[in-house]
Short mmCIF file of C-alpha atoms in Angstrom, two decimals:
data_model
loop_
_atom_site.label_atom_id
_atom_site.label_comp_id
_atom_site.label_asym_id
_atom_site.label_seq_id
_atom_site.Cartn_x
_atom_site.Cartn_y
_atom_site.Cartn_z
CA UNK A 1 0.00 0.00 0.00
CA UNK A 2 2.12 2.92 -1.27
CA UNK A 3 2.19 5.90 1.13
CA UNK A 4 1.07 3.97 4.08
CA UNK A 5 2.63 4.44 7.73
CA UNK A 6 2.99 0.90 8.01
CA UNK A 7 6.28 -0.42 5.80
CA UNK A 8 7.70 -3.75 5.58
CA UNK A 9 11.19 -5.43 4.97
CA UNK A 10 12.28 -8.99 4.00
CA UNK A 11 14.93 -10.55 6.22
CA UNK A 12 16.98 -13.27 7.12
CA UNK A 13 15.67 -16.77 5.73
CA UNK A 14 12.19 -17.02 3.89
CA UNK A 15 8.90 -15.39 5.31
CA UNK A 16 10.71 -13.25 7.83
CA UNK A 17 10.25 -9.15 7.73
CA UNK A 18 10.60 -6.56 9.74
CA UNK A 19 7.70 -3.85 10.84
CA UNK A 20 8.30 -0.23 10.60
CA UNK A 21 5.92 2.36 11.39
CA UNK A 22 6.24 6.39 10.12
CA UNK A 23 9.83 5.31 9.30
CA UNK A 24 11.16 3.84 13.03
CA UNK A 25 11.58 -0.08 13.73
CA UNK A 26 8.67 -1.82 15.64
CA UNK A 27 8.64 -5.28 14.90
CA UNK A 28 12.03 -6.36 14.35
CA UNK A 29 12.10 -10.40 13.29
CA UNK A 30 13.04 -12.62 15.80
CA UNK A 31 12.39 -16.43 14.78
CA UNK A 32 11.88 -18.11 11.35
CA UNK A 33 8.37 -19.65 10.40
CA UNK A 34 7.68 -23.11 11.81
CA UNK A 35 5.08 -25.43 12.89
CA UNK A 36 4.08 -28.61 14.37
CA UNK A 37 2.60 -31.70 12.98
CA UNK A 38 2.91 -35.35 13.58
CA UNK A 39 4.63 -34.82 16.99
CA UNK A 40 7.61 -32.80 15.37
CA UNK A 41 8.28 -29.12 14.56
CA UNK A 42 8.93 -28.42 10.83
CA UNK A 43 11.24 -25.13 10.74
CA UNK A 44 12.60 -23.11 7.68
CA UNK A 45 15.53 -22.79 10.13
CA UNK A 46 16.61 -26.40 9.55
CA UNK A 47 15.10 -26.38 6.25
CA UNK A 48 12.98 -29.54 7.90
CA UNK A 49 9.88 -26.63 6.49
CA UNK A 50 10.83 -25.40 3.11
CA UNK A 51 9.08 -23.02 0.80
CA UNK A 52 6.91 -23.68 -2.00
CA UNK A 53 7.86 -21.84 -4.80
CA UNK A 54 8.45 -18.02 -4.52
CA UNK A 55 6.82 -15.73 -2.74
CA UNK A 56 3.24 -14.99 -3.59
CA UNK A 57 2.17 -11.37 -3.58
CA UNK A 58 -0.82 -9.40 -4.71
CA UNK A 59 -3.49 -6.78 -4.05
CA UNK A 60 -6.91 -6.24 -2.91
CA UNK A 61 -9.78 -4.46 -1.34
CA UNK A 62 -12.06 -5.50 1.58
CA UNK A 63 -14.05 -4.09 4.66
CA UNK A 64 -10.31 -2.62 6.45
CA UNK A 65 -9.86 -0.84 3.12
CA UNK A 66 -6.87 -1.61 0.29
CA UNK A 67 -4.50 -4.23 0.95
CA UNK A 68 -1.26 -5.66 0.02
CA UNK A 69 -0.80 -9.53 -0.17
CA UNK A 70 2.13 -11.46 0.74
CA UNK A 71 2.06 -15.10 1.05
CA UNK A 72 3.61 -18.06 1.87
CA UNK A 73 3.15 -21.86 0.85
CA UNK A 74 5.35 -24.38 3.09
CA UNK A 75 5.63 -28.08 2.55
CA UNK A 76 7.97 -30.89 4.37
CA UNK A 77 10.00 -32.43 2.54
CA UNK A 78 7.84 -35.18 1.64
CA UNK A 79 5.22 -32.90 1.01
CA UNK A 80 2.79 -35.09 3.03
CA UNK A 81 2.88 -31.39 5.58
CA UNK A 82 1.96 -27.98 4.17
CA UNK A 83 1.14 -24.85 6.10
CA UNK A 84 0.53 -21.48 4.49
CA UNK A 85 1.06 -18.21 6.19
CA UNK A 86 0.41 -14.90 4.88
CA UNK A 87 -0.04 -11.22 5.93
CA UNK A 88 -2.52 -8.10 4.17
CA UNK A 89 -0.34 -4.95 4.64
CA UNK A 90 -2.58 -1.80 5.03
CA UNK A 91 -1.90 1.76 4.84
CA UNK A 92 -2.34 1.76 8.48
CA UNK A 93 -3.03 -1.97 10.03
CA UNK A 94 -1.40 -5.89 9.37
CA UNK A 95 -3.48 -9.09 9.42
CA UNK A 96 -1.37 -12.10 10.10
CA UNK A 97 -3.06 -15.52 9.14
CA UNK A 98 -1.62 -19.17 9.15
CA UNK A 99 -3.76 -22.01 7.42
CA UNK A 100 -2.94 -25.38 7.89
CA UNK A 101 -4.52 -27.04 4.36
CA UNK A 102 -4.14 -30.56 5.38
CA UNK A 103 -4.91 -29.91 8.97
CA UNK A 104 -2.47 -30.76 11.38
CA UNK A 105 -2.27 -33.87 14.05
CA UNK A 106 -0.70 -34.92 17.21
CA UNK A 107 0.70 -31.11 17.37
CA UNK A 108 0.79 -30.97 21.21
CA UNK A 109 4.71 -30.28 22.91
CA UNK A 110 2.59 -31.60 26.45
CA UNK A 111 2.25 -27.44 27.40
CA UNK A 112 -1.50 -26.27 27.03
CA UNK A 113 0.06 -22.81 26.30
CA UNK A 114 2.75 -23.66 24.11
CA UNK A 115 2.79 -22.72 20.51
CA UNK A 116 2.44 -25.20 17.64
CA UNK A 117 3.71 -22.57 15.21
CA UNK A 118 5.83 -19.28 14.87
CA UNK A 119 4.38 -16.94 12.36
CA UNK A 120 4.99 -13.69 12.61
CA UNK A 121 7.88 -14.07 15.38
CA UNK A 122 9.20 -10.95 16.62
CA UNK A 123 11.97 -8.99 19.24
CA UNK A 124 10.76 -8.49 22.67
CA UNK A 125 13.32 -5.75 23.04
CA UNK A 126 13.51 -2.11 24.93
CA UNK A 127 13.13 0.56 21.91
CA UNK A 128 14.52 4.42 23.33
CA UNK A 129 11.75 6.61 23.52
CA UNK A 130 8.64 3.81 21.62
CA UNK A 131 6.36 2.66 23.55
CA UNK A 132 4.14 -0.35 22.42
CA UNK A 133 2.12 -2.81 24.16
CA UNK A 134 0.57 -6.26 23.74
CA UNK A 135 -2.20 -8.41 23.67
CA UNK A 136 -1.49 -11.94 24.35
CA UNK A 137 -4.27 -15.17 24.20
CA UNK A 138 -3.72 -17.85 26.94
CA UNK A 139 -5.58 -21.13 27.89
CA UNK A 140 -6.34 -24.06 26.57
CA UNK A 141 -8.81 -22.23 24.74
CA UNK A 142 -8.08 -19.22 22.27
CA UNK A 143 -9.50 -16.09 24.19
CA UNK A 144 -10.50 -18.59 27.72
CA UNK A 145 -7.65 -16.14 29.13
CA UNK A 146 -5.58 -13.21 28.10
CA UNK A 147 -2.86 -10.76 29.28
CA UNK A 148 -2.31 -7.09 28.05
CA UNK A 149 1.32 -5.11 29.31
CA UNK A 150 3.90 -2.88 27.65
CA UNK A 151 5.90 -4.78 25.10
CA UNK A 152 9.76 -4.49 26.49
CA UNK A 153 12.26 -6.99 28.17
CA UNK A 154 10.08 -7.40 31.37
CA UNK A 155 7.13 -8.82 29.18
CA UNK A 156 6.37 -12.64 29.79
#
C-alpha cells in the first residue's frame, strides 16, 4: 500500500520481515516460520519446512480498506505437511493468518500454552523513547484467558 505508515522489509531466511511504522523499527524479526505436525516441529531454520515456490504477492480491497498480499506456501519435505502463512499490509493496520490445508495432528509439545507454530515471530526488546504494548491469548482455549502489558524486556 504505497504511502502507508505501516512499511515492511524482508529478512533473514524465507517469510521473515521486519515492521516499521512512520519510518522507526517496531517489529524487528526474531524467529523463522515453523510449525508442528505429527509430533515434530517443521522449521525453515533447519530447512525440515521449506518453501513452495516463490513468494506470492498481490493486491486487494475488503471491509479494512486496500490491501497488500504477501504469502507463503510451506511443505515438508515429503510434502505429506503444508502450512501457508500470509499477511494483508494496510496503509495503516497488518493481518497475520496461518492455514494449515491438510490440517495438522498430534501437534501438542505436552504445554497447554505452548505454541504449535511461529508466524509472525518478533523482538521483545527495549526501543529508546517507543512505547508499544501487547495483547497476548492464553488457555487451553483461544480467548478462555488473556494478558495485556507494555511490550519491552520485562514482558512474559
Amino acid at each position: 500500500v504505497a504511502g502507508g505508515r505501516i512499511h515492511l522489509e524482508m529478512v533473514g531466511t524465507v517469510g521473515s520481515f521486519d515492521i516499521f511504522i512512520d519510518g522507526a523499527l517496531w517489529l524487528p524479526h526474531a524467529k523463522p516460520t515453523s510449525f508442528r505436525n505429527a509430533g515434530q516441529t517443521l522449521s525453515a531454520s533447519d530447512g525440515s519446512l521449506k518453501p513452495v515456490g516463490k513468494l506470492s504477492t498481490s493486491s486487494g480491497l475488503d471491509g479494512l480498506g486496500a490491501y497488500d498480499l504477501y504469502e507463503w506456501f510451506w511443505s515438508d519435505a515429503s510434502g505429506s505437511h503444508s502450512f501457508q502463512t500470509n499477511l494483508r499490509l494496510y496503509a495503516e493496520t497488518v493481518v497475520f493468518e496461518q492455514r494449515y490445508p491438510n490440517g495438522a495432528d498430534a501437534t501438542s509439545k505436552g504445554d497447554r500454552d505452548g505454541l504449535i507454530s511461529t508466524f509472525p515471530s518478533f523482538k521483545v526488546t527495549n526501543m529508546s523513547g517507543l512505547r508499544r504494548g501487547y495483547l497476548q491469548y492464553d488457555g487451553d482455549m483461544v480467548g478462555s484467558s488473556f494478558r495485556t502489558g507494555e511490550w519491552n524486556e520485562k514482558a512474559k
